[in-house]
XYZ file of N, CA, C and O in Angstrom:
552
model
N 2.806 7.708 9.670
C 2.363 7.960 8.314
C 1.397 9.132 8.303
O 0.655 9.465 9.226
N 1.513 9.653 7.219
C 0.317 10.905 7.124
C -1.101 10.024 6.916
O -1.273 9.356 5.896
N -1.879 10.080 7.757
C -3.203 10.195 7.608
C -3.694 10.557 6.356
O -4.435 9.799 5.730
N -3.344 11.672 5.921
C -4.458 12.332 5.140
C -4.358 11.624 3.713
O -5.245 11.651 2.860
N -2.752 10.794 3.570
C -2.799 10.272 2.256
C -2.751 9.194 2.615
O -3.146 8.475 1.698
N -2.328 8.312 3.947
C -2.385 6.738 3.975
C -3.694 6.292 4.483
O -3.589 5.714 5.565
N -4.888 6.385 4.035
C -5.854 5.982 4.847
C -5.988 4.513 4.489
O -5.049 3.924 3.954
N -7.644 3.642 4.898
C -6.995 2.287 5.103
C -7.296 1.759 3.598
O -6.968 0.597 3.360
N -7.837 2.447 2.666
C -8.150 1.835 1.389
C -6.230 1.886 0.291
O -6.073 1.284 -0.771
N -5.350 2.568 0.842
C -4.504 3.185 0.318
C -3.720 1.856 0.669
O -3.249 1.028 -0.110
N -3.705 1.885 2.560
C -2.884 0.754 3.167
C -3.306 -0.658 2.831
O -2.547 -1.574 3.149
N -4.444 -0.918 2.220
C -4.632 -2.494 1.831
C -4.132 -2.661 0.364
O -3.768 -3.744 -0.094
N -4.146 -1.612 -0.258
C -3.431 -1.442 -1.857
C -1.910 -1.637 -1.567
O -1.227 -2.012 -2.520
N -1.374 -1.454 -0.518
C 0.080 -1.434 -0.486
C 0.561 -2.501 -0.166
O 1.670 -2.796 -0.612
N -0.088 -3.333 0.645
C 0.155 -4.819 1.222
C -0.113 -5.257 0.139
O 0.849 -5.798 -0.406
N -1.282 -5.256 -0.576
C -1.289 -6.430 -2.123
C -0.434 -5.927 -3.158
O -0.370 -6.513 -4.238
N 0.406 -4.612 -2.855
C 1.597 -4.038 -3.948
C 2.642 -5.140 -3.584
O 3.192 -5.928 -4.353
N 2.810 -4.990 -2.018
C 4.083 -5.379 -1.719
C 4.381 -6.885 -1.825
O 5.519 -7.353 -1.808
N 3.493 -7.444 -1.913
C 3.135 -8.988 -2.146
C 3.238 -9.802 -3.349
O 3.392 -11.022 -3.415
N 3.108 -8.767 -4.495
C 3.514 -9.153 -5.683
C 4.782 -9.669 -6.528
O 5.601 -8.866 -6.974
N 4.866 -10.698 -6.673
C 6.341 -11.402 -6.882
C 6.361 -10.979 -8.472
O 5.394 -10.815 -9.215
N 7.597 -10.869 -8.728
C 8.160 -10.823 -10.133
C 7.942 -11.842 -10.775
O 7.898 -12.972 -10.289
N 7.742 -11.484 -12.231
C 7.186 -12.931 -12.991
C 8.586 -13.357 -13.545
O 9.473 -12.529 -13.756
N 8.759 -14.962 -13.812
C 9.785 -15.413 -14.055
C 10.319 -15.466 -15.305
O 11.535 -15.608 -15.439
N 9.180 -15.321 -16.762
C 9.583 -15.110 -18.195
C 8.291 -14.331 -18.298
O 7.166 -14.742 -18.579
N 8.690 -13.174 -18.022
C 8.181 -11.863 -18.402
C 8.090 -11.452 -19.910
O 9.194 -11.541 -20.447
N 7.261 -11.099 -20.611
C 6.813 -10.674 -21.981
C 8.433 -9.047 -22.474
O 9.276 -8.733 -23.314
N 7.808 -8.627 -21.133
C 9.123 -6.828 -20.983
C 8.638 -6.831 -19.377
O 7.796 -7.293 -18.607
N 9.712 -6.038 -19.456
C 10.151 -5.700 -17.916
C 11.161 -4.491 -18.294
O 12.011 -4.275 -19.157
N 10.590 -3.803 -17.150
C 11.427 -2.154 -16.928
C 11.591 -1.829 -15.509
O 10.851 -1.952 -14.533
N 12.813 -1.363 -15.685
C 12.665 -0.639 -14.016
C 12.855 1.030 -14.183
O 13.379 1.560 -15.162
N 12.401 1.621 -13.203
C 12.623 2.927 -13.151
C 12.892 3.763 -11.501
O 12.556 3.399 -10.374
N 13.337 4.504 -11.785
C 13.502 4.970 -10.203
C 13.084 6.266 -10.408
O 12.925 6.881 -11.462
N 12.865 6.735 -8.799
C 12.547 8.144 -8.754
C 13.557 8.943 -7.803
O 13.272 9.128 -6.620
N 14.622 9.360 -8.309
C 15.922 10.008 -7.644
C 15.340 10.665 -6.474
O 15.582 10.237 -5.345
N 14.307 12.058 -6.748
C 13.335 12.206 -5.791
C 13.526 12.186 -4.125
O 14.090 12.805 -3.222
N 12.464 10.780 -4.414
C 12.547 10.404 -2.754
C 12.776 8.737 -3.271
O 11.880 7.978 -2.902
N 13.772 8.193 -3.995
C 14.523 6.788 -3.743
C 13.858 5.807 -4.312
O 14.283 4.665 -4.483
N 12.666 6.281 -4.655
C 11.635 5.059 -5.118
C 12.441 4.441 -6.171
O 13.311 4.966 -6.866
N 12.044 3.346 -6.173
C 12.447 2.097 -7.415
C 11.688 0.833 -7.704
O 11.766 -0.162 -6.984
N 10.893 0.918 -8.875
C 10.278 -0.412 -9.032
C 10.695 -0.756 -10.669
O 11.103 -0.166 -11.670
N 10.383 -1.833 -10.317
C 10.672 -2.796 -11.803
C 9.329 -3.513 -11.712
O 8.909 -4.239 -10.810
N 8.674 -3.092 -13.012
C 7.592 -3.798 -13.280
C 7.693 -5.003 -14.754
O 7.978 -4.517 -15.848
N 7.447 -6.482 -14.643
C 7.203 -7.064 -15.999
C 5.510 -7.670 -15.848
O 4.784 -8.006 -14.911
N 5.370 -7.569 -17.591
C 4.605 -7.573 -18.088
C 4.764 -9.033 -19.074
O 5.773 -9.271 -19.737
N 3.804 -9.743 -19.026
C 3.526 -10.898 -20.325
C 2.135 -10.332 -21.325
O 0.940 -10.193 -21.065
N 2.673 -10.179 -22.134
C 1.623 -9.935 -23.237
C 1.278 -10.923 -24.586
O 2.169 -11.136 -25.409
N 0.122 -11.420 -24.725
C 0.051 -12.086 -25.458
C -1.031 -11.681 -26.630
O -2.103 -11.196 -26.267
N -0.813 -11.838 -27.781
C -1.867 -11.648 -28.815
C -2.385 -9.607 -28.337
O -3.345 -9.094 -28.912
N -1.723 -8.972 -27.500
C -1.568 -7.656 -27.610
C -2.448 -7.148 -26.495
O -3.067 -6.094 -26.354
N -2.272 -8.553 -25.519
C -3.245 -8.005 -24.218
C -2.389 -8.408 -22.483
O -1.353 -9.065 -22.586
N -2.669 -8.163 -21.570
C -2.104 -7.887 -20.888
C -2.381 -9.637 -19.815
O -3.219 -9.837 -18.936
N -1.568 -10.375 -20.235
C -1.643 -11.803 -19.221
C -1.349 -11.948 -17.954
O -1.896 -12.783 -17.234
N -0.290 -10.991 -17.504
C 0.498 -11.263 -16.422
C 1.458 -10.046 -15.751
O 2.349 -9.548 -16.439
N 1.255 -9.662 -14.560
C 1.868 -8.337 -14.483
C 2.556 -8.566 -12.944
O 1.856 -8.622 -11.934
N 3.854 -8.673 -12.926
C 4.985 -8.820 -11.507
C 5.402 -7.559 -11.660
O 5.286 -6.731 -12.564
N 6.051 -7.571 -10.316
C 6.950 -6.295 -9.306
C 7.561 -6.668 -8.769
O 7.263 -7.809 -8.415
N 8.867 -6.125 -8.245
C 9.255 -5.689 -7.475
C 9.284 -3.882 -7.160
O 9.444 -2.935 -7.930
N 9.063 -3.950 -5.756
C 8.711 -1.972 -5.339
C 9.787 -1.777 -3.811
O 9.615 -2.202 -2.668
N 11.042 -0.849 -4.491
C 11.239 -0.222 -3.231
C 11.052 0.991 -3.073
O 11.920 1.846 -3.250
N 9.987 1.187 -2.749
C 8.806 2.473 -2.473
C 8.167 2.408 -1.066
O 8.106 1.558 -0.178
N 7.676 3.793 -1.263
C 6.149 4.263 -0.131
C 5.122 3.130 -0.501
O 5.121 2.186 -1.291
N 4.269 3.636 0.403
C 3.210 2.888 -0.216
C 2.306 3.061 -1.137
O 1.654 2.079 -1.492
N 1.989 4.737 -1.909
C 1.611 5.039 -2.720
C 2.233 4.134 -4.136
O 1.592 3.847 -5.147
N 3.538 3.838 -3.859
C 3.881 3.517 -5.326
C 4.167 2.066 -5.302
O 4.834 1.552 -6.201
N 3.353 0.899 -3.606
C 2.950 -0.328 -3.634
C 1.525 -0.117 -4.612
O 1.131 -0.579 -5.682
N 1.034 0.801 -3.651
C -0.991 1.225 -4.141
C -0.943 0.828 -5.689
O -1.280 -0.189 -6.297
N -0.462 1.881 -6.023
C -0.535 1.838 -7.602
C 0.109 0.777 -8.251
O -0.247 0.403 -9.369
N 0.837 0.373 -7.760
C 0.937 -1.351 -8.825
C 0.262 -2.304 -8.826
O 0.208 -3.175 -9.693
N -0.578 -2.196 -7.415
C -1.739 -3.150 -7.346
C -2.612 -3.060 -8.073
O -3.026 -3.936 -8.832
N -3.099 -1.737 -7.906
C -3.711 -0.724 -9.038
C -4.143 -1.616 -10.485
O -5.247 -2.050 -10.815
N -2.702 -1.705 -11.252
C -2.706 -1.845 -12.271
C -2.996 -3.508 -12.692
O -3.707 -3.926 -13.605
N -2.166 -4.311 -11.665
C -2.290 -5.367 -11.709
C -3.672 -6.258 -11.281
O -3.846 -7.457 -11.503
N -4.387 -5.541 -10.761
C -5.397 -5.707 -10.025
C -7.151 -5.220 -11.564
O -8.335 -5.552 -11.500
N -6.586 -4.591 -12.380
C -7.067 -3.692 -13.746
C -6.943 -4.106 -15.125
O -7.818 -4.135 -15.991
N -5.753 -4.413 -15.196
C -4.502 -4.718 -16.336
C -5.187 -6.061 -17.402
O -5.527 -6.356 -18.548
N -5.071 -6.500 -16.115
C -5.256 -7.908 -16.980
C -6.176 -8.818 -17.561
O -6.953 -9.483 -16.875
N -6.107 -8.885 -19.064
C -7.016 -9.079 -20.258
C -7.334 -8.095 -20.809
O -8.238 -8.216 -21.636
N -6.760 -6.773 -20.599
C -6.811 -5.270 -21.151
C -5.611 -5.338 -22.162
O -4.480 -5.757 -21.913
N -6.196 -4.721 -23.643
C -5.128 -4.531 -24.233
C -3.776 -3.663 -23.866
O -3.995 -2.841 -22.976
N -2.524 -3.669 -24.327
C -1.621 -3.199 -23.808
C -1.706 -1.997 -23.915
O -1.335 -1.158 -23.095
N -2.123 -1.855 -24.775
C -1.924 -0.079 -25.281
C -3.274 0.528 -24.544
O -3.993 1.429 -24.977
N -3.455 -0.373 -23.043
C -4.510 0.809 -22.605
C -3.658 1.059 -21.489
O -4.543 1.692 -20.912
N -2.654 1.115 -20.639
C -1.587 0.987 -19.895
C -1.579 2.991 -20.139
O -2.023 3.825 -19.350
N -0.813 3.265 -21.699
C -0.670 4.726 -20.958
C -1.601 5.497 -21.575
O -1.302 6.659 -21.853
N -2.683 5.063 -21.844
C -3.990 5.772 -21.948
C -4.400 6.276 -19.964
O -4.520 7.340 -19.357
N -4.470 5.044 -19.659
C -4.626 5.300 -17.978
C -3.748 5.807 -17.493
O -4.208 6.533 -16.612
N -2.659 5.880 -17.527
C -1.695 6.828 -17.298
C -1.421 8.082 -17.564
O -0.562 8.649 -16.889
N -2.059 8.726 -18.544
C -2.302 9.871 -18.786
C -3.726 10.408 -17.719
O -3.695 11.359 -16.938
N -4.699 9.647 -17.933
C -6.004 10.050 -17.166
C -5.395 9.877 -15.611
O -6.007 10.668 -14.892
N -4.759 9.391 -15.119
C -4.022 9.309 -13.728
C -3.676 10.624 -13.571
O -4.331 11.300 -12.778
N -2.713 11.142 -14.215
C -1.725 12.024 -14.266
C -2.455 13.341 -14.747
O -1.866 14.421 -14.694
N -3.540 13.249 -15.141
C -4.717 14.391 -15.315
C -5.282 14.777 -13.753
O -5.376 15.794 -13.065
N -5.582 13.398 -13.630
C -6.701 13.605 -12.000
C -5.893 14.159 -10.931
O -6.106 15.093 -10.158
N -4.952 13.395 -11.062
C -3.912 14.423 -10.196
C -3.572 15.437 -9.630
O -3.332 15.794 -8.476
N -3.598 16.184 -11.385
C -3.420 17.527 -11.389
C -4.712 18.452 -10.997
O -4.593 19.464 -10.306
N -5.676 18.093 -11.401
C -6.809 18.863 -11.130
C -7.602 18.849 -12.624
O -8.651 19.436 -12.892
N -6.924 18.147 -13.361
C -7.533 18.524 -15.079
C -8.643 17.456 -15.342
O -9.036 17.412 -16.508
N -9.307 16.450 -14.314
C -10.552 15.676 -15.231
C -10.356 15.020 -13.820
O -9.379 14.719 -13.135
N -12.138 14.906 -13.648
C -12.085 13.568 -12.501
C -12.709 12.310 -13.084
O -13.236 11.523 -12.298
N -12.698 12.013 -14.548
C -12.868 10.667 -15.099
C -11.173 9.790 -14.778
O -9.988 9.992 -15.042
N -12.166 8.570 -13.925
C -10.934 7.498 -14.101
C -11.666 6.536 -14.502
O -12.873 6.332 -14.377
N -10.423 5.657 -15.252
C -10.794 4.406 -16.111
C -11.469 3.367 -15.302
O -12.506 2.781 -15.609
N -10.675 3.189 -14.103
C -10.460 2.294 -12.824
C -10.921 2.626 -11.679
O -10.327 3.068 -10.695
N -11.729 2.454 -11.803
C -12.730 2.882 -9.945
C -11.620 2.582 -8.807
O -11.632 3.372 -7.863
N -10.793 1.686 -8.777
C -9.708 1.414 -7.521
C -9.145 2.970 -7.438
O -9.039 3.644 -6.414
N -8.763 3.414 -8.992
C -7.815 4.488 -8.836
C -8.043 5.551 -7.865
O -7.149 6.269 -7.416
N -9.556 5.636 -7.491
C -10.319 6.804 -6.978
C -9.766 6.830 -5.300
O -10.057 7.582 -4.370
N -8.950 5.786 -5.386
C -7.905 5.286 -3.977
C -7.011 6.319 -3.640
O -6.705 6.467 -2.457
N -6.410 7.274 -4.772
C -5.831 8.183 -4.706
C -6.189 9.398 -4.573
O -5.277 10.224 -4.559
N -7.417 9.824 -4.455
C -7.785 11.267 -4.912
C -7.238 12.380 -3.482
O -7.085 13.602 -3.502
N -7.043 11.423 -2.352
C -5.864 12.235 -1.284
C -4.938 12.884 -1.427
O -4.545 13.854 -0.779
N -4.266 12.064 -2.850
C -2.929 12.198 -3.503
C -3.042 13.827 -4.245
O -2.005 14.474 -4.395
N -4.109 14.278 -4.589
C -3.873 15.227 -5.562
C -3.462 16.886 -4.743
O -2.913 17.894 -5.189
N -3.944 16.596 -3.591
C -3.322 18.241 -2.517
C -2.141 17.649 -2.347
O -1.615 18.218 -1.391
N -1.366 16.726 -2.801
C 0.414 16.196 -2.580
C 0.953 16.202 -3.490
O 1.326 15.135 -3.979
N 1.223 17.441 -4.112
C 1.843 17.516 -5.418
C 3.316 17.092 -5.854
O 3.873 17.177 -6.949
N 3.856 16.499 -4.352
C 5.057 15.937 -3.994
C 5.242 14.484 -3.983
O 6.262 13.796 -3.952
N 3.594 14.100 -4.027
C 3.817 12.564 -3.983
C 3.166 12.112 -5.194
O 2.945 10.908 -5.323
N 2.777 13.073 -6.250
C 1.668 12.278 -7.599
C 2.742 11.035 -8.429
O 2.461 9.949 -8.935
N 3.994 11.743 -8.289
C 5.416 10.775 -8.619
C 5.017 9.719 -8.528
O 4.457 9.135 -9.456
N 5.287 9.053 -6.971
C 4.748 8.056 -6.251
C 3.836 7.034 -6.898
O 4.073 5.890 -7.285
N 2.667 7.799 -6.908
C 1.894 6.913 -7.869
C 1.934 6.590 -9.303
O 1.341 5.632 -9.797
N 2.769 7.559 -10.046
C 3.137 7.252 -11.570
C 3.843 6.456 -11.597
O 3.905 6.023 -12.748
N 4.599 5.856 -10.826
C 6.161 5.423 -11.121
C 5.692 3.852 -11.827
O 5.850 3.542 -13.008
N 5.175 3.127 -10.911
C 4.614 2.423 -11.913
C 4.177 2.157 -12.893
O 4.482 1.163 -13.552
N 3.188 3.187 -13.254
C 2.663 3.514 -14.599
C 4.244 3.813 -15.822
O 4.380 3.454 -16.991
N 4.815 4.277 -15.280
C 6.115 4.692 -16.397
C 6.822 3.533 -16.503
O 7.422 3.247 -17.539
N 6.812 2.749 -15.416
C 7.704 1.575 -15.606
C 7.226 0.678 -16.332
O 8.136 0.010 -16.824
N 5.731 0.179 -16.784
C 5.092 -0.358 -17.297
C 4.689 0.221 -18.816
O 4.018 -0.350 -19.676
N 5.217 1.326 -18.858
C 4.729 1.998 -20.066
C 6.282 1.817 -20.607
O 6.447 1.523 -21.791
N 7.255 1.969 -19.857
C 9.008 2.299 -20.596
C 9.126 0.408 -21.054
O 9.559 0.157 -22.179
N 8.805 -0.539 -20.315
C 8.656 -1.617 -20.835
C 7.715 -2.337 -22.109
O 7.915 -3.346 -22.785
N 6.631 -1.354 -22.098
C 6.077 -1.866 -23.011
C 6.832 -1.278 -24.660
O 6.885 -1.979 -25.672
N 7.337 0.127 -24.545
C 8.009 1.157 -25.332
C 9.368 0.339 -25.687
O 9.985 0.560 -26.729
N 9.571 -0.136 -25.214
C 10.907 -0.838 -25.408
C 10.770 -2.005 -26.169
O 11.514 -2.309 -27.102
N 9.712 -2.729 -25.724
C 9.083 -4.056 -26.679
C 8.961 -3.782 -27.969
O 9.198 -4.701 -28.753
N 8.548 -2.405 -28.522
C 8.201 -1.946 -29.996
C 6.697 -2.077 -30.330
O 6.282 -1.755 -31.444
């Protein structure tokens, strides 16, 4: 593994990614892939009264795109829904170089990620899958 982006705060985010079981009556659920480099996760979501109860995976990914579902799931929950791609935008800022405010102090797990302009994917994919599910709900 590359060092410079798997260090050990990255690798304990990926074991509690990969550990995460799919919920069984999910609120929405989306999957998305990243043609890319193969990634594929399906994230569901239970939402109740417009907040975030319950958040499963499945991830066949790196571990950047275990990291980040832990991420969320680990954040998410009792957060209204519609803060999902608010943080997803501020993700996808820090990334780039455009703001080092994050919502989520875990997120700061990534800031390796941003000289890998090949792997910021990686860590969105979740975020889109969770956002294309919630978009789909209405």
């Amino acid at each position: 593994m590359n060092d410079t982006l798997y260090q050990d705060e990255i690798v304990a985010l990926a074991r509690a990614g990969r550990a995460l079981p799919r919920l069984e009556a999910p609120t929405v659920s989306a999957r998305v892939d990243n043609p890319v480099c193969g990634d594929r996760i399906t994230v569901d979501l239970t939402v109740q009264n417009g907040a975030v109860t319950a958040v499963g995976a499945k991830v066949q990914g790196c571990a950047l795109c275990q990291a980040s579902i832990a991420v969320i799931a680990d954040n998410v929950l009792g957060q209204p829904a519609d803060t999902l791609p608010t943080v997803a935008k501020a993700v996808e800022d820090y990334l780039a170089g455009k703001g080092d405010t994050l919502p989520w102090t875990a997120l700061s797990a990534f800031s390796p990620v941003r000289a890998a302009k090949s792997r910021w994917e990686c860590v969105m994919l979740p975020f889109r899958a969770a956002n294309k599910a919630l978009a789909e709900q209405g």
